[in-house]
Coordinates of C-alpha atoms and ligand atoms in Angstrom, one line a residue:
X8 CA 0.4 34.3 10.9
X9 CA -0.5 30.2 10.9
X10 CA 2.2 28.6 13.1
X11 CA 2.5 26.7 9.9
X12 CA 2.9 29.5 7.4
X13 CA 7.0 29.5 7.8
X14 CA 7.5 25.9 7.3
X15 CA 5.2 25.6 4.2
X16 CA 7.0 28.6 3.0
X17 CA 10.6 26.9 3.4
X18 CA 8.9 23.4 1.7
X19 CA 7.9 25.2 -1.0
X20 CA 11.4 26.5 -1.6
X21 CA 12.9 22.9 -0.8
X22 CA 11.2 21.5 -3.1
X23 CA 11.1 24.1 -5.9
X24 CA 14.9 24.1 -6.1
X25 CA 15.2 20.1 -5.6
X26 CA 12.4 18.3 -7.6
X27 CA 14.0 17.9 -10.8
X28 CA 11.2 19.0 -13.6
X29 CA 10.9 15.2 -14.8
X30 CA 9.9 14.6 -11.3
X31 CA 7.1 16.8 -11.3
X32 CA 5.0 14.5 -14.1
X33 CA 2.7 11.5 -13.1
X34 CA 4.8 8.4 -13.3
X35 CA 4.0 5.2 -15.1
X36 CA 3.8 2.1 -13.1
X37 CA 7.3 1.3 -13.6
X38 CA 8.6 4.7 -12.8
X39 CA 8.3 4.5 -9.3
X40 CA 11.7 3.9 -7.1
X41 CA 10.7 0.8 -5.1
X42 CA 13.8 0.7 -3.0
X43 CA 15.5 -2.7 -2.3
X44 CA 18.2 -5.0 -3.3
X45 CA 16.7 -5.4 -6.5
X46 CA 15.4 -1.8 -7.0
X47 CA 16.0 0.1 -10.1
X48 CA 15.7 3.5 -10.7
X49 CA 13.8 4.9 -13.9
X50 CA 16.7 7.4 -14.3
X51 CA 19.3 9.5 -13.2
X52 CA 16.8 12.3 -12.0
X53 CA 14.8 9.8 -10.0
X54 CA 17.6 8.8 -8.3
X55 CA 18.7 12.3 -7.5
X56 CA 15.6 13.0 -6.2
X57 CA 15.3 10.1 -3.9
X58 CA 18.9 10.9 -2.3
X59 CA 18.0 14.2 -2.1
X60 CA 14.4 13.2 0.0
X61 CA 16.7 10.8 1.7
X62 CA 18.8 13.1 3.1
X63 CA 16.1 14.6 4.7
X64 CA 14.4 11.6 5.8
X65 CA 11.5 12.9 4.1
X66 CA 11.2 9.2 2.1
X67 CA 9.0 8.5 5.7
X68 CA 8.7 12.2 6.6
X69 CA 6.4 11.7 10.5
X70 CA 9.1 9.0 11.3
X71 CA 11.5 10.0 14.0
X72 CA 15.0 11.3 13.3
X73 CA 17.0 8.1 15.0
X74 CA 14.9 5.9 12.9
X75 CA 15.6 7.6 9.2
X76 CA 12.5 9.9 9.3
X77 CA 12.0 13.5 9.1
X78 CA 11.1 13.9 12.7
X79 CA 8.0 16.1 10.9
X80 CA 5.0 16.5 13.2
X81 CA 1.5 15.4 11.6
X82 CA 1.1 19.1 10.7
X83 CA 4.1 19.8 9.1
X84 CA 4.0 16.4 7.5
X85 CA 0.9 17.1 6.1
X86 CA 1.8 20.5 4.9
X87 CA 5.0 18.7 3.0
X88 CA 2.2 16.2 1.1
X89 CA -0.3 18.6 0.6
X90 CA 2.7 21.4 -1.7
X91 CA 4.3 18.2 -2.5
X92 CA 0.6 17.1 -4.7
X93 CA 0.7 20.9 -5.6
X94 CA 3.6 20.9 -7.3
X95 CA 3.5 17.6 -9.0
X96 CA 6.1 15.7 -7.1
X97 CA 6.6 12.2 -7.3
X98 CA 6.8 10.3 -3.9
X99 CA 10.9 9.4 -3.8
X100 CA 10.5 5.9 -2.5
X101 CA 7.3 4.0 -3.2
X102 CA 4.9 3.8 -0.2
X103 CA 5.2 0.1 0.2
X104 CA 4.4 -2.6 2.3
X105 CA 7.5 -1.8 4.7
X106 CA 6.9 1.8 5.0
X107 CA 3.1 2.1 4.9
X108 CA 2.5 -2.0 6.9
X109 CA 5.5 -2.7 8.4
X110 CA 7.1 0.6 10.2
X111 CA 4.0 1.1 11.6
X112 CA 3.9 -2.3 13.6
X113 CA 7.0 -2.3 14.7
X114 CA 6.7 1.1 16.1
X115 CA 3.8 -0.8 18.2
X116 CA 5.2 -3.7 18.9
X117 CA 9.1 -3.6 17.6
X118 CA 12.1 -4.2 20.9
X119 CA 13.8 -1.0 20.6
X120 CA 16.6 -3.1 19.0
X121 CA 14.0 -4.4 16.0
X122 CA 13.6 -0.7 15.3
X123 CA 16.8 0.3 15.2
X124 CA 17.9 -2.9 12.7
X125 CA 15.0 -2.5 10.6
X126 CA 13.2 0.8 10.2
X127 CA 16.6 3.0 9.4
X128 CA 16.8 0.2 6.8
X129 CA 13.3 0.6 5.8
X130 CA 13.8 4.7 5.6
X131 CA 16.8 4.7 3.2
X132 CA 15.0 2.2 0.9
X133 CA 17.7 -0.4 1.3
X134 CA 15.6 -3.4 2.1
X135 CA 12.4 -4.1 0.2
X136 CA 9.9 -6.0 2.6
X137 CA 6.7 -8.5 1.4
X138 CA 4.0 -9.8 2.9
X139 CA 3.1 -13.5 4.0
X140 CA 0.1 -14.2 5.3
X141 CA -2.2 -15.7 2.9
X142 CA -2.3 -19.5 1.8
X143 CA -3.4 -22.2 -0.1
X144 CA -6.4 -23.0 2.5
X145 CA -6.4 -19.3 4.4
X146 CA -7.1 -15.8 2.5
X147 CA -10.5 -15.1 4.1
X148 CA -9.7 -17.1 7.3
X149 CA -6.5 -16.1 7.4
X150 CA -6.5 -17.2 11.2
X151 CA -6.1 -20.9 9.8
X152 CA -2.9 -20.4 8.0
X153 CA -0.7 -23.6 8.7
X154 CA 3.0 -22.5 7.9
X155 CA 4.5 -23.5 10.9
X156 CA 7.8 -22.3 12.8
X157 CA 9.7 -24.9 15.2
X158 CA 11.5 -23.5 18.3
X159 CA 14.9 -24.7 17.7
X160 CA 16.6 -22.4 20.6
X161 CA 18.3 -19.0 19.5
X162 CA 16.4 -19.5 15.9
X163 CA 12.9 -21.2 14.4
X164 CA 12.7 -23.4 11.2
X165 CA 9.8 -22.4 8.9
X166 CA 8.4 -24.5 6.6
X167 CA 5.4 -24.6 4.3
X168 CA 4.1 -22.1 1.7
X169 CA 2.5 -18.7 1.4
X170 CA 0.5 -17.7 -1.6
X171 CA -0.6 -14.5 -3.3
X172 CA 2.6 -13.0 -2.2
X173 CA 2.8 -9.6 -4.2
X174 CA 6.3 -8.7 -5.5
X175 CA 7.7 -11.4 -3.2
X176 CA 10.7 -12.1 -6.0
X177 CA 11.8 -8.6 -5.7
X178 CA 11.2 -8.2 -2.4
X179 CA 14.5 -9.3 0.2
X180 CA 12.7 -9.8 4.0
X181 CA 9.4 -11.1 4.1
X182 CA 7.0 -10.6 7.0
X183 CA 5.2 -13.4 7.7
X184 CA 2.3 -15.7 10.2
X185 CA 3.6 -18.7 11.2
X186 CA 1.8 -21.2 13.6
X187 CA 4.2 -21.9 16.3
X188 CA 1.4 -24.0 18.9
X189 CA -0.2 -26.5 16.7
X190 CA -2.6 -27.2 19.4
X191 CA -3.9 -23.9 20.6
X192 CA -6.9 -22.7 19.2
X193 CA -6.6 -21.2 15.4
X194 CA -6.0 -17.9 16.6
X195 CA -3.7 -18.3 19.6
X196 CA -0.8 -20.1 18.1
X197 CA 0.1 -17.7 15.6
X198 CA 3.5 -16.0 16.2
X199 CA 4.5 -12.4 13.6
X200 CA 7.9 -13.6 11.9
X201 CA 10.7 -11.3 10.4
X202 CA 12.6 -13.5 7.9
X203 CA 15.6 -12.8 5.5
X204 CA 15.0 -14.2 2.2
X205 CA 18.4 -14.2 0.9
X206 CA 18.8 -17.8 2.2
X207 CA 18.8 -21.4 0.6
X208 CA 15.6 -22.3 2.7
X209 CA 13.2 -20.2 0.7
X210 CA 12.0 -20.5 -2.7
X211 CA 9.9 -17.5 -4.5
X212 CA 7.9 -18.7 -7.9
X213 CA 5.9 -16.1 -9.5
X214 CA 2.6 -16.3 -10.7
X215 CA 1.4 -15.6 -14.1
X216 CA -1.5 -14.1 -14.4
X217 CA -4.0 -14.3 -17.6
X218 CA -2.5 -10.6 -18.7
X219 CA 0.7 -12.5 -18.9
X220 CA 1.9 -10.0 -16.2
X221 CA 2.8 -11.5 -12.7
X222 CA 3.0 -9.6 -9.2
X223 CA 2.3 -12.2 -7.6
X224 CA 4.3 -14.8 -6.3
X225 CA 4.2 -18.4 -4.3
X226 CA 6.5 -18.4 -1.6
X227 CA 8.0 -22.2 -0.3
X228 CA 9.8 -22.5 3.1
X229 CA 11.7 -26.2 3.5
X230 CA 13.3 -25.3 6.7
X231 CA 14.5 -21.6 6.4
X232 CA 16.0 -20.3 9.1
X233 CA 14.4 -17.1 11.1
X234 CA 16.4 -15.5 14.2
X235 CA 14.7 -15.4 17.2
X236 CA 15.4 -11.7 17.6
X237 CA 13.4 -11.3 14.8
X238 CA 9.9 -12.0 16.5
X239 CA 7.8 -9.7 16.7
X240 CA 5.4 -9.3 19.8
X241 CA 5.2 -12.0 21.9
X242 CA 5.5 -15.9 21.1
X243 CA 2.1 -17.2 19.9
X244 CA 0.4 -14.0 20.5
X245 CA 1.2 -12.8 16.6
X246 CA -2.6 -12.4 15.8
X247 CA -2.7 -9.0 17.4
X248 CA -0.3 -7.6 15.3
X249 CA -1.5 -9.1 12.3
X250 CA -4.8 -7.8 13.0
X251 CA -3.3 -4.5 13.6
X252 CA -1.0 -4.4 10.8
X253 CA -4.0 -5.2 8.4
X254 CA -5.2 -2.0 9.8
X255 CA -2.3 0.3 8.6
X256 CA -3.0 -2.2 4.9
X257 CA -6.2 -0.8 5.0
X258 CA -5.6 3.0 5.5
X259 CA -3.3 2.4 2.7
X260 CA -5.4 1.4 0.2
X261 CA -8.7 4.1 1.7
X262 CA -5.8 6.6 -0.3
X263 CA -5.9 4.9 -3.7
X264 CA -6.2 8.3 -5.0
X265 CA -3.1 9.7 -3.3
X266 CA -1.3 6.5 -3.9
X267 CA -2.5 5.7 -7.0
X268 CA 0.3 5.9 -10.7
X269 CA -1.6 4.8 -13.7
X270 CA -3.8 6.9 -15.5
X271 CA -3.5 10.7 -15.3
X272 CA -6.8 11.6 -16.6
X273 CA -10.3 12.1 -14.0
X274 CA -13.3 10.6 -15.4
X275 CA -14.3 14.9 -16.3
X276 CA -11.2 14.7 -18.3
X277 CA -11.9 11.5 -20.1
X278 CA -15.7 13.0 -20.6
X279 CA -14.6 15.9 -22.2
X280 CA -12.1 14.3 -24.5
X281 CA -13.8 11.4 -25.7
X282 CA -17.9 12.9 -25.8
X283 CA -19.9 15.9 -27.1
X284 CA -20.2 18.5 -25.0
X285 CA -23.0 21.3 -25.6
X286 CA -22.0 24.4 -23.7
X287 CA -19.7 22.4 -21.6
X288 CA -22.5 20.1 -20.2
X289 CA -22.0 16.4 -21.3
X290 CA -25.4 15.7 -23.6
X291 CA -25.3 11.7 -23.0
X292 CA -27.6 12.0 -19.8
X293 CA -27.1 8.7 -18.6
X294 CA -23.4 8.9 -18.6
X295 CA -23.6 12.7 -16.8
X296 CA -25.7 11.4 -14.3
X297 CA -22.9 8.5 -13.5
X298 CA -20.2 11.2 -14.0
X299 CA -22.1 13.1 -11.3
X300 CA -22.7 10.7 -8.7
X301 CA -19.3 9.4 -8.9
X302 CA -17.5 12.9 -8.7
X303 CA -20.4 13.9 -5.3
X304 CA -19.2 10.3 -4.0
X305 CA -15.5 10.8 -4.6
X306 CA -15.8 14.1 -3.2
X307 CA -17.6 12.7 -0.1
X308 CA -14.9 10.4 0.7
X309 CA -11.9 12.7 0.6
X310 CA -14.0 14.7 2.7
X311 CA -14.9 12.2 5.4
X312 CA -11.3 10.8 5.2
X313 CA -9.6 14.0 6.2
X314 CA -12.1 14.4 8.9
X315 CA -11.2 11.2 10.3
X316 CA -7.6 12.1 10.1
X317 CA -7.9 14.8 12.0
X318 CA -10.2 13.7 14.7
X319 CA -7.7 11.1 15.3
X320 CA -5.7 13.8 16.0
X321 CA -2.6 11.7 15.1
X322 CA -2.5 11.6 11.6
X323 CA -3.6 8.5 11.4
X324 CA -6.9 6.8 10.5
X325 CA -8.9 5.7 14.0
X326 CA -8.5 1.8 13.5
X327 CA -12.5 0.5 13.9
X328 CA -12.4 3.6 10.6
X329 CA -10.1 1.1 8.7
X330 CA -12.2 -1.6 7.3
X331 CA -15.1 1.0 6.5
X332 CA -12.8 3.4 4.5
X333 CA -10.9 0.5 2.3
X334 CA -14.6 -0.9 1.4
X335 CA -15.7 2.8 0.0
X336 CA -13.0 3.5 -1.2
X337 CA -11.9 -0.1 -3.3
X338 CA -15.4 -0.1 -4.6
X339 CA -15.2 3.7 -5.7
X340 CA -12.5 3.1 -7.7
X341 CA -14.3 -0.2 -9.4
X342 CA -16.9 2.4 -10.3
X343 CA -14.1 4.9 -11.4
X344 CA -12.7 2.2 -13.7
X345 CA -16.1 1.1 -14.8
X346 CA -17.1 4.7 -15.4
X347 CA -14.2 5.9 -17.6
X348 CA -14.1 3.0 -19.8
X349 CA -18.0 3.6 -20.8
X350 CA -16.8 7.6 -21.1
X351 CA -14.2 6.2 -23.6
X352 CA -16.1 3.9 -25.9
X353 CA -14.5 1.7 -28.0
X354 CA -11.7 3.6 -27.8
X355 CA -11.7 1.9 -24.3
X356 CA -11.3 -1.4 -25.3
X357 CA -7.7 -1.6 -26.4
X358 CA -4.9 -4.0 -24.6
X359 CA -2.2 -3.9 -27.5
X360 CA -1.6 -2.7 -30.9
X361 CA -2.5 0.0 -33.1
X362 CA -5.0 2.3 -33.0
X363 CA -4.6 3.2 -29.0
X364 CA -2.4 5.5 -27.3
X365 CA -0.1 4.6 -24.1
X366 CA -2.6 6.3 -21.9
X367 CA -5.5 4.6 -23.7
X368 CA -4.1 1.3 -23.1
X369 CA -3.7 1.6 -19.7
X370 CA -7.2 2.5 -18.8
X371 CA -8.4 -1.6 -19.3
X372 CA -5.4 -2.8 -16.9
X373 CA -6.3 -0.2 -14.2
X374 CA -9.9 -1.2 -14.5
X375 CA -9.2 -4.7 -14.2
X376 CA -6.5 -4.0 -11.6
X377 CA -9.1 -1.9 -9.8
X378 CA -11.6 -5.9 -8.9
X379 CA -8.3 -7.4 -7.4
X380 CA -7.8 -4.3 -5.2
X381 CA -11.3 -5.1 -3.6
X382 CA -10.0 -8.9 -2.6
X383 CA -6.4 -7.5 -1.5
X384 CA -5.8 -6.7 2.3
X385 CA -9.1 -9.0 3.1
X386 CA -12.4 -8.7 0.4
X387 CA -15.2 -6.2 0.4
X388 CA -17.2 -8.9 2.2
X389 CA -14.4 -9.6 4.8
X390 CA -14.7 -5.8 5.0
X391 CA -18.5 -5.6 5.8
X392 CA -18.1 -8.3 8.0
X393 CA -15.7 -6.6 10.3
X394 CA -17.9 -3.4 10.2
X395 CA -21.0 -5.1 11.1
X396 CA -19.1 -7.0 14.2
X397 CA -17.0 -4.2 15.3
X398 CA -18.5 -0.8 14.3
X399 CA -22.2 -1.3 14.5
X400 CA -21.8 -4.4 17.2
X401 CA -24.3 -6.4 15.5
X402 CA -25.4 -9.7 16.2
X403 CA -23.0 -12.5 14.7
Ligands
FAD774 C1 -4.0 -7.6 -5.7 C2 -3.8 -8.6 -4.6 C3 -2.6 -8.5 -3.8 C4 -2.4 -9.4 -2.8 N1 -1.3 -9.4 -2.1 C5 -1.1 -10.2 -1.0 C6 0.2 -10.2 -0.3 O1 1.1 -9.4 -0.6 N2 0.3 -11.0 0.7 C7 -0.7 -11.9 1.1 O2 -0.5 -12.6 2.1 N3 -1.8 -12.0 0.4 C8 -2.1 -11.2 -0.6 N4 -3.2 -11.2 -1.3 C9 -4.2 -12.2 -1.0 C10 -5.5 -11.7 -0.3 O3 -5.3 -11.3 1.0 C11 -6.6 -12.8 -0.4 O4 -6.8 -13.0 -1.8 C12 -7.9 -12.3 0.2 O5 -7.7 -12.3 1.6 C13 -9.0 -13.3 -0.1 O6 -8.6 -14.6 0.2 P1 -8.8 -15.8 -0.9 O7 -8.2 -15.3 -2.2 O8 -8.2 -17.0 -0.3 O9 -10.3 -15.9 -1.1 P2 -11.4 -16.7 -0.2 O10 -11.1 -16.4 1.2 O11 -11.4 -18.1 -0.6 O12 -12.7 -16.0 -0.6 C14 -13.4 -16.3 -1.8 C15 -14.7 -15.5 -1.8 O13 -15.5 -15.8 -0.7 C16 -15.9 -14.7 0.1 N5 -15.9 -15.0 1.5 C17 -15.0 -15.7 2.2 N6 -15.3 -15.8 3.5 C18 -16.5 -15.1 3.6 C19 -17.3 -14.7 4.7 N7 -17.0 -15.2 6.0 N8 -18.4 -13.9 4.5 C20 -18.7 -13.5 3.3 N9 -17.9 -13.8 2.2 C21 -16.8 -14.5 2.4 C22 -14.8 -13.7 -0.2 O14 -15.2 -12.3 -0.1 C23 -14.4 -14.0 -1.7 O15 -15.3 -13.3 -2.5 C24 -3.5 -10.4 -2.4 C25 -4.6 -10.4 -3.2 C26 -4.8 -9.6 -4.2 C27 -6.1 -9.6 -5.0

């Protein structure tokens, strides 16, 4: 018998007597419990659930025990992922930027005291984090943000702005770069901040966006206060774990399609609803040829990503892997997006009003969603960049 075999066994019956039935349907983008001061849950079963997962510390299931997790190890964890897709289950707690970014630094780089204040915190979905490091004059560069931090003794003042800040008004700590040496080079005065939000010093504005919709926000520090126990690393040496933390962004968004709430159909589905098919085969050979390619490419990247997670042998993506898999896999699902609205026709080409179901209307904002996921966490060019420098050591 696989060592396995017992525990998958035991998940299975977890999660068969637990997972309330309107759990076990995709959720709409609003659906999800984000966790946080401001967090909201879609309804009485989805908070059930989530206390239920909670209780468990299976909200960050490969965490350890003392810091809210399951104290699973990457093969159990797995297992509890791979019944929990089986079954239909709905992660508990959105995988945000403080479980998925975050945790992971501060298991790196956190005092044991940082861990102990913020991961538990992080676990039980009681604090929703955000990320600052973009600006007005830094997305690409990011090294030449210009938020600065004074040293003021137990605490530092920040002021100046951060931009592009998703979900920063429902978020309540921000993580953020600050320059605390203006005159080192770019990259060496850059100190990793934790700051509270909750505080008079920091202003959030959201951004609206041409949909009307907004997740982002501008974020405006006139002297906000940050506790010097909440540094992270050392003093002007934040650029490493910013560098690493855009690592664990990346392996994020290489899963889109575990990640991913939106539209439940595959492009096969959307073919066979929306087109002729003669004895099952699709007879527009231009779009079955795109259909193909993008299902053998799709395919191909689930493939090489579970190989990489288990050559790492720590069920975690090898970090020179990071930029290469966000690239594929951001661009894939352009195509994906691009793909399914051409499957649809016109019937692709709703944003309101009659004539379009819920799921139909969806389809545009994920495709358009779909080009801002290739800028976010560093572009596709940012990406090949990185590749070319640190993967293939080419000449700069
Ligand atoms: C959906 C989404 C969510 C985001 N969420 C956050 C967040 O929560 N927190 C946060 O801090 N930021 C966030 N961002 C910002 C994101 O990190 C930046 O948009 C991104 O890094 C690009 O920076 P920029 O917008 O300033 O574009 P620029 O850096 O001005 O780039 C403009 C164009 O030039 C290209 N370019 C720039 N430099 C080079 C180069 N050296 N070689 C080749 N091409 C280059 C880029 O690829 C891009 O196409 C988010 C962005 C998006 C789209």
């Amino acid at each position: 018998m696989e060592p396995l075999d017992a525990f998958r066994r035991e998940v299975v019956a977890w999660l068969e007597d637990n997972c309330p039935r309107s759990q076990r349907e995709p959720a709409g983008p609003e659906e999800l419990y984000q966790g946080g001061s401001k967090g909201c849950f879609s309804s009485q079963d989805a908070r059930t659930w989530f206390e239920r997962m909670r209780e468990k510390g299976w909200t960050v299931p490969d965490w350890p025990r003392e810091y809210g997790g399951g104290g699973l190890s990457p093969g159990q964890a797995k297992v509890l992922k791979t019944e929990m897709k089986r079954l239909g289950c709905r992660p508990p707690l959105a995988t945000g930027q403080g479980i998925a970014m975050l945790g992971p630094a501060l298991f790196e780089y956190g005092s044991e005291q940082q861990k102990r204040e913020h991961l538990p915190r992080i676990a039980r979905g009681e604090v929703r984090w955000c990320q600052g490091y973009s600006e007005p004059g830094a997305g690409s560069d990011l090294a030449n943000i210009q938020c600065r931090a004074e040293d003021k003794g137990d605490h530092f003042v920040v002021n100046g702005t951060k931009l592009w800040t998703s979900n920063a008004d429902r978020a309540d700590w921000i993580f953020c770069l600050v320059r605390t040496d203006p005159k080192a080079a770019k990259q060496a005065g850059i100190s990793f901040l934790l700051i509270d939000m909750r505080q008079n010093g920091i202003e959030v504005r959201p951004i609206e966006l041409i949909s009307g919709e907004s997740d982002f926000c501008q974020v405006f520090f006139e002297n906000a206060r940050a506790e010097k126990h909440n540094l992270l690393g050392d003093l002007n040496r934040g650029w490493t774990v910013a560098k690493r933390l855009l690592q664990h962004e990346r392996t994020l968004m290489s899963q889109l399609s575990e990640i991913a709430v939106g539209p439940k159909f595959s492009p096969g589905e959307v073919a066979r609803r929306y087109l002729s098919l003669e004895n099952g085969v699709l007879t527009n050979s231009g779009l079955r040829e795109q259909l193909v390619r993008y299902e053998m490419d799709a395919m191909a990247l689930a493939l090489s990503n579970q190989k990489a997670f288990e050559e790492s042998g720590q069920g975690r993506l090898d970090p020179n892997s990071t930029s290469f898999f966000k690239y594929y896999a951001t661009e894939l699902d352009k195509r994906r997006g691009e793909l399914k609205l051409a499957l649809m026709g016109t019937q692709g080409l709703g944003w309101s009003g009659p004539g379009f179901d819920s799921d139909e209307l969806m389809e545009p904002r994920t495709w358009a969603f779909s080009k801002a996921l290739t800028i976010a966490g560093g572009s596709s060019e940012v990406q090949l960049n990185v590749i070319a420098k640190r993967v293939l050591d080419l000449p700069e």
